[in-house]
Tab-separated table of C-alpha atoms in Angstrom:
chain	number	residue	atom	x	y	z
A	1	MET	CA	50.415	-42.020	182.713
A	2	SER	CA	52.847	-39.268	185.144
A	3	GLU	CA	54.133	-35.947	184.320
A	4	LYS	CA	57.059	-37.035	182.757
A	5	ASP	CA	55.135	-38.193	179.651
A	6	ASN	CA	55.248	-35.194	177.645
A	7	ILE	CA	55.993	-31.830	176.511
A	8	ALA	CA	53.009	-28.747	175.740
A	9	LEU	CA	52.292	-25.583	176.416
A	10	ARG	CA	49.557	-24.188	178.274
A	11	ALA	CA	48.528	-21.342	180.249
A	12	PRO	CA	48.038	-21.074	184.080
A	13	HIS	CA	45.112	-22.116	185.335
A	14	ASP	CA	43.955	-22.881	182.177
A	15	LYS	CA	41.904	-25.781	181.803
A	16	TYR	CA	43.684	-27.990	179.121
A	17	THR	CA	46.514	-29.623	178.125
A	18	THR	CA	47.641	-30.458	174.423
A	19	SER	CA	50.399	-32.178	172.874
A	20	PRO	CA	53.332	-30.681	170.353
A	21	TYR	CA	50.665	-32.446	167.998
A	22	ASP	CA	48.164	-30.416	169.767
A	23	HIS	CA	45.254	-32.150	167.973
A	24	GLN	CA	43.907	-29.060	166.784
A	25	LEU	CA	41.772	-30.874	163.966
A	26	PHE	CA	40.191	-33.855	165.733
A	27	GLY	CA	40.077	-32.731	168.849
A	28	GLU	CA	42.244	-34.380	171.850
A	29	GLY	CA	43.021	-37.532	172.306
A	30	GLU	CA	41.752	-38.423	168.795
A	31	ASP	CA	43.086	-41.190	167.242
A	32	SER	CA	45.895	-39.954	164.464
A	33	LYS	CA	45.878	-42.177	162.178
A	34	LYS	CA	41.912	-41.292	161.530
A	35	LYS	CA	42.466	-37.243	160.782
A	36	SER	CA	42.872	-36.373	157.809
A	37	CYS	CA	46.265	-33.884	155.678
A	38	TYR	CA	43.600	-32.004	153.285
A	39	ASN	CA	41.739	-29.317	154.473
A	40	ASN	CA	39.757	-26.885	152.632
A	41	PRO	CA	41.320	-25.186	150.254
A	42	CYS	CA	38.633	-22.423	150.268
A	43	GLY	CA	39.861	-21.637	153.645
A	44	LYS	CA	40.608	-18.506	153.384
A	45	ARG	CA	43.945	-18.550	154.409
A	46	TYR	CA	44.803	-20.489	151.757
A	47	LEU	CA	43.824	-17.229	149.319
A	48	VAL	CA	45.994	-15.208	152.210
A	49	ALA	CA	48.652	-17.711	150.793
A	50	PHE	CA	47.332	-18.081	147.592
A	51	LEU	CA	47.482	-13.659	146.987
A	52	ALA	CA	51.426	-14.283	148.501
A	53	LEU	CA	52.404	-16.537	145.594
A	54	LEU	CA	51.106	-14.338	143.443
A	55	GLY	CA	53.077	-11.274	145.766
A	56	PHE	CA	55.986	-13.825	145.373
A	57	ALA	CA	56.347	-14.218	141.509
A	58	ASN	CA	56.267	-11.228	141.598
A	59	VAL	CA	59.142	-9.654	143.634
A	60	TYR	CA	61.774	-11.590	141.798
A	61	ALA	CA	60.209	-11.046	138.422
A	62	LEU	CA	60.985	-7.890	138.645
A	63	ARG	CA	64.699	-8.835	140.329
A	64	VAL	CA	65.871	-11.260	137.554
A	65	ASN	CA	64.064	-9.580	134.515
A	66	LEU	CA	67.274	-6.728	134.218
A	67	SER	CA	69.734	-9.891	133.524
A	68	VAL	CA	67.295	-10.609	130.174
A	69	ALA	CA	66.858	-6.529	129.367
A	70	LEU	CA	70.618	-6.033	129.751
A	71	VAL	CA	71.208	-8.283	127.379
A	72	ALA	CA	69.115	-6.245	124.299
A	73	MET	CA	70.112	-2.816	126.293
A	74	VAL	CA	74.192	-3.454	125.657
A	75	THR	CA	74.486	-5.977	122.519
A	76	ASN	CA	72.825	-5.956	118.339
A	77	HIS	CA	68.728	-7.552	118.702
A	78	THR	CA	66.286	-8.004	116.665
A	79	ILE	CA	62.396	-6.399	116.793
A	80	PHE	CA	59.670	-7.548	115.445
A	81	ARG	CA	57.914	-4.222	113.986
A	82	HIS	CA	55.349	-3.752	111.348
A	83	GLY	CA	55.250	-7.022	110.396
A	84	HIS	CA	59.132	-7.495	110.004
A	85	TRP	CA	62.093	-7.905	112.093
A	86	ILE	CA	64.565	-5.281	112.277
A	87	GLU	CA	68.514	-5.307	113.915
A	88	ILE	CA	68.748	-2.921	116.381
A	89	GLU	CA	71.751	-1.068	117.460
A	90	PRO	CA	72.842	-1.535	121.378
A	91	GLU	CA	72.134	1.283	123.315
A	92	PHE	CA	74.378	1.348	125.570
A	93	SER	CA	78.229	0.238	125.580
A	94	TRP	CA	78.495	-0.634	129.327
A	95	SER	CA	81.971	-3.019	130.173
A	96	PRO	CA	80.727	-6.607	131.438
A	97	GLN	CA	82.523	-5.524	135.517
A	98	LEU	CA	79.963	-2.403	134.733
A	99	GLN	CA	77.353	-4.977	134.490
A	100	GLY	CA	78.207	-6.906	137.573
A	101	ILE	CA	77.921	-3.616	139.298
A	102	ILE	CA	74.519	-2.789	138.135
A	103	LEU	CA	73.623	-6.441	138.251
A	104	SER	CA	74.885	-7.030	141.486
A	105	ALA	CA	73.888	-3.302	143.445
A	106	PHE	CA	69.949	-4.514	143.900
A	107	PHE	CA	71.896	-7.466	146.949
A	108	TYR	CA	73.409	-3.463	148.631
A	109	GLY	CA	70.243	-2.203	149.363
A	110	TYR	CA	68.133	-6.145	150.577
A	111	ILE	CA	71.082	-7.172	152.914
A	112	ILE	CA	69.969	-3.452	154.684
A	113	THR	CA	66.648	-3.932	155.499
A	114	GLN	CA	66.210	-7.702	156.552
A	115	LEU	CA	66.649	-6.672	160.409
A	116	PRO	CA	64.518	-3.476	160.674
A	117	GLY	CA	61.835	-5.217	158.285
A	118	GLY	CA	61.479	-7.932	160.772
A	119	VAL	CA	60.537	-4.987	163.160
A	120	LEU	CA	58.721	-3.195	161.394
A	121	ALA	CA	56.144	-5.535	160.391
A	122	ILE	CA	56.190	-6.811	164.014
A	123	LYS	CA	54.924	-2.713	164.681
A	124	PHE	CA	53.240	-2.102	161.411
A	125	GLY	CA	51.863	-5.590	160.174
A	126	GLY	CA	53.546	-8.227	158.235
A	127	ARG	CA	50.257	-7.863	155.467
A	128	ASN	CA	51.075	-3.752	155.599
A	129	LEU	CA	54.992	-4.742	155.561
A	130	PHE	CA	54.841	-7.117	152.450
A	131	GLY	CA	52.161	-5.175	150.049
A	132	PHE	CA	54.675	-2.113	150.697
A	133	GLY	CA	56.536	-3.215	149.604
A	134	VAL	CA	55.884	-5.381	146.333
A	135	PHE	CA	54.702	-1.539	145.771
A	136	CYS	CA	57.124	0.383	146.040
A	137	THR	CA	59.782	-1.981	144.592
A	138	SER	CA	57.260	-1.916	141.165
A	139	VAL	CA	57.211	1.805	141.060
A	140	LEU	CA	61.498	1.929	141.081
A	141	THR	CA	61.525	-1.306	138.602
A	142	ILE	CA	58.667	1.397	136.297
A	143	LEU	CA	61.397	3.850	135.801
A	144	ILE	CA	64.203	1.900	135.340
A	145	PRO	CA	64.299	3.053	131.239
A	146	LEU	CA	64.507	6.524	132.269
A	147	ALA	CA	67.523	5.642	135.206
A	148	ALA	CA	69.492	4.004	132.762
A	149	ARG	CA	68.583	6.709	129.761
A	150	TRP	CA	69.462	9.816	131.930
A	151	ASN	CA	73.060	8.616	134.038
A	152	VAL	CA	73.921	5.168	134.931
A	153	GLY	CA	74.902	5.881	137.958
A	154	ILE	CA	71.099	6.721	138.981
A	155	LEU	CA	69.756	3.426	137.859
A	156	ILE	CA	72.831	1.870	140.145
A	157	ALA	CA	71.439	4.331	142.580
A	158	LEU	CA	67.609	3.493	141.364
A	159	ARG	CA	69.291	-1.128	142.046
A	160	ILE	CA	70.203	-0.117	145.103
A	161	LEU	CA	66.438	1.467	146.241
A	162	ILE	CA	64.905	-1.326	145.086
A	163	GLY	CA	66.729	-3.644	147.070
A	164	ILE	CA	65.877	-1.977	150.101
A	165	CYS	CA	61.747	-1.818	149.574
A	166	GLU	CA	62.110	-6.339	148.155
A	167	GLY	CA	64.212	-6.347	151.742
A	168	VAL	CA	61.559	-6.886	153.665
A	169	VAL	CA	59.173	-8.992	152.094
A	170	TYR	CA	60.616	-12.356	153.426
A	171	PRO	CA	60.121	-10.930	157.007
A	172	ALA	CA	56.920	-9.522	156.527
A	173	ASN	CA	55.755	-12.982	154.896
A	174	HIS	CA	56.565	-14.462	158.187
A	175	ALA	CA	54.573	-11.879	160.233
A	176	VAL	CA	51.564	-13.139	157.866
A	177	TRP	CA	51.853	-16.309	158.830
A	178	SER	CA	52.716	-15.423	162.830
A	179	LYS	CA	48.985	-14.490	162.668
A	180	TRP	CA	47.275	-17.044	159.912
A	181	ALA	CA	48.798	-20.611	160.063
A	182	PRO	CA	47.809	-23.250	162.416
A	183	PRO	CA	50.743	-25.093	163.402
A	184	LEU	CA	49.609	-27.689	162.362
A	185	GLU	CA	49.745	-26.261	158.445
A	186	ARG	CA	52.952	-23.508	158.494
A	187	SER	CA	54.706	-25.325	156.463
A	188	LYS	CA	51.992	-25.875	153.691
A	189	LEU	CA	51.672	-22.418	154.430
A	190	THR	CA	54.328	-20.845	154.367
A	191	THR	CA	55.871	-22.264	151.159
A	192	ILE	CA	52.408	-22.078	149.170
A	193	SER	CA	53.708	-18.189	149.422
A	194	ALA	CA	57.486	-18.998	148.858
A	195	SER	CA	57.337	-21.147	146.170
A	196	GLY	CA	55.995	-18.049	144.158
A	197	SER	CA	59.667	-16.448	143.757
A	198	TYR	CA	61.296	-19.906	141.893
A	199	PHE	CA	57.292	-18.961	139.699
A	200	GLY	CA	58.483	-15.682	139.121
A	201	THR	CA	60.963	-16.279	138.397
A	202	LEU	CA	60.277	-18.559	135.663
A	203	ILE	CA	57.496	-16.395	134.047
A	204	ALA	CA	60.237	-13.282	133.812
A	205	MET	CA	62.408	-15.291	131.951
A	206	ALA	CA	59.976	-16.818	129.481
A	207	LEU	CA	58.291	-13.617	128.780
A	208	SER	CA	61.055	-11.320	129.014
A	209	GLY	CA	62.848	-11.900	126.158
A	210	VAL	CA	59.920	-12.248	124.578
A	211	LEU	CA	58.815	-8.284	125.112
A	212	ALA	CA	62.655	-7.081	124.000
A	213	GLN	CA	61.654	-8.895	121.178
A	214	VAL	CA	58.339	-7.568	120.619
A	215	SER	CA	57.663	-4.175	122.041
A	216	GLY	CA	61.655	-3.665	123.391
A	217	TRP	CA	63.712	-3.887	126.434
A	218	PRO	CA	61.871	-0.687	128.193
A	219	ALA	CA	58.435	-2.794	128.142
A	220	ILE	CA	59.823	-5.296	130.496
A	221	PHE	CA	59.873	-3.378	132.844
A	222	TYR	CA	56.848	-1.450	132.456
A	223	VAL	CA	54.613	-5.017	131.939
A	224	PHE	CA	56.022	-6.579	135.421
A	225	GLY	CA	55.863	-2.973	137.026
A	226	SER	CA	52.569	-2.638	136.366
A	227	PHE	CA	51.643	-6.354	137.385
A	228	GLY	CA	53.525	-5.587	140.918
A	229	ILE	CA	50.753	-2.488	141.318
A	230	VAL	CA	48.028	-4.116	140.424
A	231	TRP	CA	48.965	-7.072	142.933
A	232	THR	CA	49.278	-4.310	145.234
A	233	PHE	CA	45.348	-3.220	145.290
A	234	ILE	CA	44.220	-6.600	144.832
A	235	TRP	CA	46.165	-7.497	148.235
A	236	PHE	CA	45.083	-4.746	150.204
A	237	LEU	CA	42.255	-5.352	149.725
A	238	ILE	CA	41.507	-9.347	150.536
A	239	VAL	CA	43.768	-9.466	152.839
A	240	ARG	CA	44.338	-8.830	156.228
A	241	ASN	CA	47.092	-8.629	159.472
A	242	SER	CA	45.443	-11.029	161.412
A	243	PRO	CA	42.465	-13.236	160.590
A	244	SER	CA	40.523	-11.076	164.323
A	245	GLU	CA	40.821	-8.132	161.584
A	246	ASP	CA	38.932	-9.955	158.825
A	247	HIS	CA	35.631	-9.536	158.531
A	248	ARG	CA	35.041	-11.599	155.380
A	249	ILE	CA	36.153	-14.494	157.420
A	250	SER	CA	33.972	-17.563	158.610
A	251	GLN	CA	33.642	-17.067	161.982
A	252	ARG	CA	34.740	-21.621	161.873
A	253	GLU	CA	37.856	-20.290	160.812
A	254	LEU	CA	38.967	-17.879	163.023
A	255	GLU	CA	38.086	-20.132	165.916
A	256	PHE	CA	40.162	-22.622	164.477
A	257	ILE	CA	43.569	-20.899	163.640
A	258	GLN	CA	42.431	-19.031	167.089
A	259	ARG	CA	43.093	-22.069	168.795
A	260	SER	CA	45.223	-23.026	167.747
A	261	LEU	CA	47.878	-20.762	167.957
A	262	LYS	CA	46.732	-20.930	171.253
A	263	GLU	CA	46.712	-24.186	172.125
A	264	ASN	CA	50.473	-24.148	170.571
A	265	GLY	CA	51.638	-21.282	172.972
A	266	ALA	CA	51.713	-18.518	170.549
A	267	SER	CA	50.993	-14.783	172.429
A	268	THR	CA	48.140	-12.531	170.739
A	269	LYS	CA	48.839	-10.455	172.816
A	270	PRO	CA	50.427	-7.241	170.977
A	271	VAL	CA	54.753	-7.193	171.203
A	272	THR	CA	55.275	-4.966	173.254
A	273	SER	CA	59.399	-5.408	173.714
A	274	ILE	CA	61.926	-8.260	171.665
A	275	PRO	CA	64.096	-10.615	173.468
A	276	TRP	CA	67.108	-9.700	171.478
A	277	LYS	CA	69.700	-11.596	173.737
A	278	SER	CA	67.756	-14.277	173.920
A	279	ILE	CA	67.545	-14.500	170.116
A	280	PHE	CA	71.233	-14.170	169.416
A	281	THR	CA	72.205	-16.571	172.429
A	282	SER	CA	69.658	-19.176	171.230
A	283	LEU	CA	71.001	-22.306	169.564
A	284	PRO	CA	67.937	-23.204	168.122
A	285	VAL	CA	67.662	-19.513	165.795
A	286	TRP	CA	71.590	-20.442	164.946
A	287	ALA	CA	70.711	-23.262	163.567
A	288	ILE	CA	68.464	-21.388	160.766
A	289	VAL	CA	70.676	-18.818	160.055
A	290	VAL	CA	73.327	-20.961	159.160
A	291	ALA	CA	71.658	-23.211	157.911
A	292	HIS	CA	70.050	-20.848	155.589
A	293	PHE	CA	73.380	-19.773	154.024
A	294	SER	CA	74.315	-22.686	153.252
A	295	GLU	CA	70.950	-23.496	151.290
A	296	ASN	CA	71.576	-20.038	150.383
A	297	TRP	CA	75.489	-20.259	148.384
A	298	GLY	CA	75.361	-23.537	147.760
A	299	PHE	CA	72.188	-23.286	145.872
A	300	TYR	CA	73.995	-20.067	144.150
A	301	THR	CA	77.212	-21.704	143.283
A	302	LEU	CA	74.647	-24.147	141.420
A	303	LEU	CA	72.380	-22.333	139.360
A	304	THR	CA	75.527	-19.033	138.906
A	305	GLU	CA	78.285	-21.246	138.985
A	306	LEU	CA	76.923	-24.234	137.635
A	307	PRO	CA	76.022	-22.698	133.813
A	308	THR	CA	79.872	-20.825	134.129
A	309	TYR	CA	80.942	-24.447	134.623
A	310	LEU	CA	78.981	-26.211	131.759
A	311	LYS	CA	79.057	-23.014	129.523
A	312	ASN	CA	83.507	-22.787	129.787
A	313	ARG	CA	84.529	-26.306	130.830
A	314	LEU	CA	81.574	-28.588	128.280
A	315	ASP	CA	81.015	-26.054	125.939
A	316	PHE	CA	77.188	-26.271	126.840
A	317	ASP	CA	74.832	-23.119	127.117
A	318	LEU	CA	72.319	-23.331	129.036
A	319	GLY	CA	71.009	-20.089	129.209
A	320	LYS	CA	70.242	-20.788	125.364
A	321	ALA	CA	69.001	-24.482	126.224
A	322	GLY	CA	64.668	-22.754	126.787
A	323	PHE	CA	62.784	-25.214	128.581
A	324	LEU	CA	66.314	-27.187	129.706
A	325	ALA	CA	67.007	-23.501	131.579
A	326	ALA	CA	64.175	-22.797	133.122
A	327	LEU	CA	63.406	-26.331	134.044
A	328	PRO	CA	65.267	-26.479	137.900
A	329	TYR	CA	62.968	-22.801	138.571
A	330	LEU	CA	59.585	-25.305	137.769
A	331	VAL	CA	60.804	-28.383	139.735
A	332	MET	CA	61.603	-26.208	141.971
A	333	THR	CA	57.889	-24.727	142.443
A	334	ILE	CA	56.803	-28.024	143.142
A	335	VAL	CA	59.488	-29.755	145.209
A	336	VAL	CA	58.687	-26.911	147.190
A	337	GLN	CA	54.993	-26.640	147.701
A	338	GLY	CA	54.778	-30.926	147.601
A	339	GLY	CA	57.426	-30.733	150.494
A	340	GLY	CA	55.582	-28.857	152.422
A	341	GLN	CA	51.725	-30.554	152.408
A	342	ILE	CA	54.488	-34.315	153.288
A	343	ALA	CA	56.345	-32.303	156.299
A	344	ASP	CA	52.303	-30.968	157.493
A	345	CYS	CA	50.715	-35.082	157.033
A	346	LEU	CA	53.619	-36.655	158.486
A	347	ARG	CA	53.549	-33.473	161.921
A	348	ILE	CA	49.246	-34.655	161.081
A	349	LYS	CA	49.265	-38.242	161.325
A	350	GLU	CA	52.097	-38.033	164.589
A	351	VAL	CA	54.532	-39.842	162.224
A	352	LEU	CA	56.962	-37.632	163.580
A	353	SER	CA	57.071	-34.299	165.419
A	354	THR	CA	57.516	-31.278	164.345
A	355	THR	CA	61.870	-31.344	164.840
A	356	ALA	CA	62.164	-34.267	163.717
A	357	VAL	CA	60.315	-33.558	160.397
A	358	ARG	CA	62.466	-30.029	159.924
A	359	LYS	CA	65.949	-31.833	160.265
A	360	LEU	CA	64.799	-34.547	158.139
A	361	PHE	CA	63.370	-33.023	155.194
A	362	ASN	CA	66.108	-29.913	155.811
A	363	SER	CA	69.347	-33.261	155.779
A	364	ILE	CA	67.650	-34.365	152.514
A	365	GLY	CA	67.670	-30.937	150.915
A	366	PHE	CA	70.688	-30.361	151.600
A	367	LEU	CA	72.828	-33.766	151.113
A	368	ALA	CA	71.182	-34.398	147.695
A	369	GLN	CA	72.494	-30.961	146.260
A	370	ALA	CA	75.822	-31.551	147.702
A	371	VAL	CA	76.565	-34.462	146.207
A	372	CYS	CA	75.544	-32.703	142.510
A	373	LEU	CA	78.357	-30.526	143.409
A	374	VAL	CA	80.675	-33.152	143.614
A	375	ILE	CA	79.724	-35.167	140.964
A	376	ALA	CA	79.307	-32.417	138.900
A	377	GLY	CA	83.315	-31.583	138.665
A	378	TYR	CA	84.243	-34.944	137.421
A	379	THR	CA	81.821	-35.637	134.452
A	380	THR	CA	82.139	-33.937	130.924
A	381	ASP	CA	79.291	-35.094	130.053
A	382	TRP	CA	76.355	-32.084	129.673
A	383	MET	CA	73.234	-33.586	130.399
A	384	VAL	CA	75.141	-35.508	133.538
A	385	VAL	CA	75.626	-31.781	135.065
A	386	VAL	CA	71.973	-30.561	134.187
A	387	VAL	CA	69.935	-34.062	135.173
A	388	CYS	CA	72.104	-33.433	138.540
A	389	LEU	CA	71.055	-30.372	138.317
A	390	THR	CA	67.885	-30.601	137.773
A	391	LEU	CA	67.702	-33.800	140.597
A	392	SER	CA	69.407	-31.633	143.205
A	393	VAL	CA	67.398	-28.350	142.666
A	394	GLY	CA	64.418	-30.532	143.704
A	395	LEU	CA	64.985	-32.287	146.196
A	396	GLY	CA	65.887	-28.964	147.446
A	397	GLY	CA	62.894	-27.857	147.703
A	398	LEU	CA	62.046	-29.905	150.642
A	399	ALA	CA	64.728	-28.146	152.249
A	400	PHE	CA	61.908	-25.446	152.875
A	401	SER	CA	59.980	-27.516	155.051
A	402	GLY	CA	63.158	-27.497	157.488
A	403	TYR	CA	64.635	-24.543	158.176
A	404	PHE	CA	62.203	-22.232	156.382
A	405	VAL	CA	59.473	-22.909	157.988
A	406	ASN	CA	61.114	-23.070	161.749
A	407	HIS	CA	61.065	-19.924	162.938
A	408	LEU	CA	57.230	-19.983	162.979
A	409	ASP	CA	58.085	-22.746	165.487
A	410	ILE	CA	60.218	-21.300	167.841
A	411	ALA	CA	59.081	-17.991	168.468
A	412	PRO	CA	55.591	-17.272	166.503
A	413	GLN	CA	55.650	-13.789	167.330
A	414	TYR	CA	59.066	-12.767	166.290
A	415	ALA	CA	59.402	-14.829	163.593
A	416	SER	CA	58.991	-12.359	161.502
A	417	VAL	CA	62.776	-10.648	163.491
A	418	LEU	CA	64.033	-13.936	163.128
A	419	MET	CA	63.903	-14.060	159.274
A	420	GLY	CA	65.076	-10.850	159.142
A	421	ILE	CA	68.449	-11.970	161.347
A	422	SER	CA	68.843	-15.113	158.772
A	423	ASN	CA	68.550	-13.585	155.202
A	424	THR	CA	70.806	-10.672	156.183
A	425	VAL	CA	73.303	-13.584	157.106
A	426	ALA	CA	71.952	-15.394	154.087
A	427	THR	CA	72.355	-12.223	151.275
A	428	LEU	CA	76.005	-12.600	152.103
A	429	PRO	CA	76.288	-15.478	149.194
A	430	GLY	CA	75.072	-13.982	146.692
A	431	ILE	CA	78.016	-11.360	147.099
A	432	LEU	CA	81.269	-12.935	148.322
A	433	SER	CA	80.618	-16.003	146.511
A	434	PRO	CA	81.131	-14.912	142.835
A	435	LEU	CA	83.351	-13.017	143.940
A	436	LEU	CA	85.455	-16.530	145.437
A	437	THR	CA	84.634	-18.613	142.481
A	438	GLY	CA	85.825	-15.891	140.409
A	439	ALA	CA	89.662	-16.076	142.332
A	440	ILE	CA	89.357	-19.143	142.268
A	441	VAL	CA	88.906	-19.306	138.872
A	442	GLN	CA	91.882	-17.963	136.671
A	443	HIS	CA	92.474	-20.825	133.824
A	444	GLN	CA	88.773	-22.157	133.602
A	445	THR	CA	91.182	-25.909	134.242
A	446	ALA	CA	89.197	-28.601	136.528
A	447	GLY	CA	90.500	-28.788	139.474
A	448	GLU	CA	90.218	-24.479	139.949
A	449	TRP	CA	86.049	-25.314	139.471
A	450	ARG	CA	86.583	-29.216	142.463
A	451	ILE	CA	87.894	-26.815	144.415
A	452	VAL	CA	84.651	-24.112	143.974
A	453	PHE	CA	82.324	-27.845	144.257
A	454	TYR	CA	83.682	-29.300	146.899
A	455	LEU	CA	83.157	-25.720	148.708
A	456	GLY	CA	80.202	-25.613	148.333
A	457	GLY	CA	79.289	-29.353	149.085
A	458	ALA	CA	81.360	-29.370	152.368
A	459	ILE	CA	79.487	-25.331	153.446
A	460	TYR	CA	75.834	-27.425	152.819
A	461	ALA	CA	76.953	-30.705	154.714
A	462	ALA	CA	78.355	-28.567	157.408
A	463	GLY	CA	74.937	-26.824	157.643
A	464	CYS	CA	72.879	-29.865	157.630
A	465	ILE	CA	75.389	-31.000	160.520
A	466	PHE	CA	74.984	-28.538	162.690
A	467	TYR	CA	71.063	-27.656	161.471
A	468	VAL	CA	70.396	-32.063	162.944
A	469	ILE	CA	71.990	-31.023	166.220
A	470	PHE	CA	71.035	-27.955	167.163
A	471	ALA	CA	67.403	-26.706	165.747
A	472	SER	CA	64.027	-26.945	167.331
A	473	GLY	CA	60.336	-27.425	167.047
A	474	HIS	CA	59.665	-26.399	170.202
A	475	VAL	CA	58.541	-22.657	171.014
A	476	GLN	CA	61.650	-21.753	173.130
A	477	PHE	CA	61.279	-20.812	176.331
A	478	TRP	CA	61.784	-16.894	175.784
A	479	ALA	CA	59.506	-16.363	172.941
A	480	THR	CA	56.322	-17.141	174.813
A	481	GLY	CA	55.767	-13.292	176.235
A	482	ASN	CA	52.281	-14.668	177.626
A	483	GLY	CA	52.413	-16.441	180.830
A	484	TYR	CA	52.673	-19.751	179.630
A	485	GLU	CA	54.541	-22.150	180.696
A	486	GLU	CA	55.969	-25.740	179.513
A	487	VAL	CA	54.136	-28.289	181.156
A	488	LEU	CA	54.601	-32.376	180.253
A	489	VAL	CA	51.435	-34.666	178.020
A	490	ASN	CA	53.688	-37.143	176.753
A	491	SER	CA	57.239	-38.654	176.470
A	492	ASP	CA	58.587	-38.660	173.541
A	493	ASP	CA	58.651	-35.489	172.245
A	494	ALA	CA	59.666	-34.800	176.280
A	495	GLU	CA	63.115	-36.930	176.434
A	496	GLU	CA	63.126	-35.279	172.808
A	497	LYS	CA	63.374	-31.510	174.552
A	498	GLU	CA	65.622	-33.156	177.402
A	499	GLU	CA	67.649	-34.245	174.749
A	500	GLU	CA	67.452	-29.914	173.413
A	501	GLU	CA	67.995	-28.742	176.895
A	502	GLU	CA	70.907	-31.143	177.923
A	503	GLU	CA	72.784	-30.034	174.488
A	504	ILE	CA	72.205	-26.285	175.251
A	505	ASN	CA	73.765	-26.806	178.688
A	506	ARG	CA	76.271	-28.379	177.317
């Protein structure tokens, strides 16, 4: 076998070489068909993933509960007290425009702390920043009833502060997995934790209405805020910034994680500087950024604009459809996790390279959602739209095993910074998409709505194409930072790497 037979990462003067699959689980030279996709879920890293899932569930419940509570705050509603249903007059007389400002204020704070959050996660540790973000978000959420009754301006300012605190959570999560996730388990561990965002939305939608009816709308914020505070204490009690800081982890698991990260080319040294120029001129980084923006634009269109279309054009209120309203989030929770399991299995079995897995899963997710948006513009049957919405959102969950995990592949040390960059750009659709839709849809005609759906589908398609061309599953040369150099060990990935470099050089 010649030296041009593969790509791997090896420290100079190191005694071993590894393939892009690292042979982490079964030793170098092991037959890939004998490798198992199953790992012991009792490992400490899986406990970290479960707690991170609950953390995301908390912050997303805290994010969306105001949209449910607002209905009880500004309209007549009934509550159950002393064995009787009592009709309550609305406590506030806010206009629809003011309600929109209150709800959107969150995003103006959220976008500010994405990139700083990535840098702070490197400096102070992902576990610390994750816990701090959830705790502050929870405390501030408990103050919402007080702020609302005091002054609407105070409420808007509070929502901005909540966005600022929550903005650090996603970058911090990637910082956690840069230390805790073996390379061949990145998809499953990252998607387990990220699926909590959809689980939390599902729980908030189900419980917020009940809490408002039984105990009044302030109970929504008190209950979910208290959950977040309790979670924070459990998180700090159990989780550490890295396996080496954890005295409860088994020696076998500690050595496995450290060895696999080293073989993948990830540095275990503290980060002293961030290669900003290399990051912002890296096409694989921009592939992630473009894909993240595209996914969020299309996702906001699917889950915010499509229900409006159903109500105004097809006379079907998805928000009052009970289980159907929550079904997309339930499907997303399941598919995001399932996709991560399948993606890592394909890598462990060496069926596909990491690069191929990321591009394949991303493409399936994006194209399925693009097709759904186009179909939605031509059907007059609400059932077809709801089925299509559920299927597309479900298949879209596979994209989380594409672009969403990819930060950890190409730059493990700086994954939190890359997530901060991509999520900053990806927050823009939450601000721009409703404004653009409002400008396009003036008369609620079918033609106007088709423009909205065509635009969403086109952005999905463009993001898919850009990602397929420029994405990579390899650690980038500027991200090793520890003296690791690329060496050649297997032909297929060598050719793939050479093609990537040629494309970048063009």
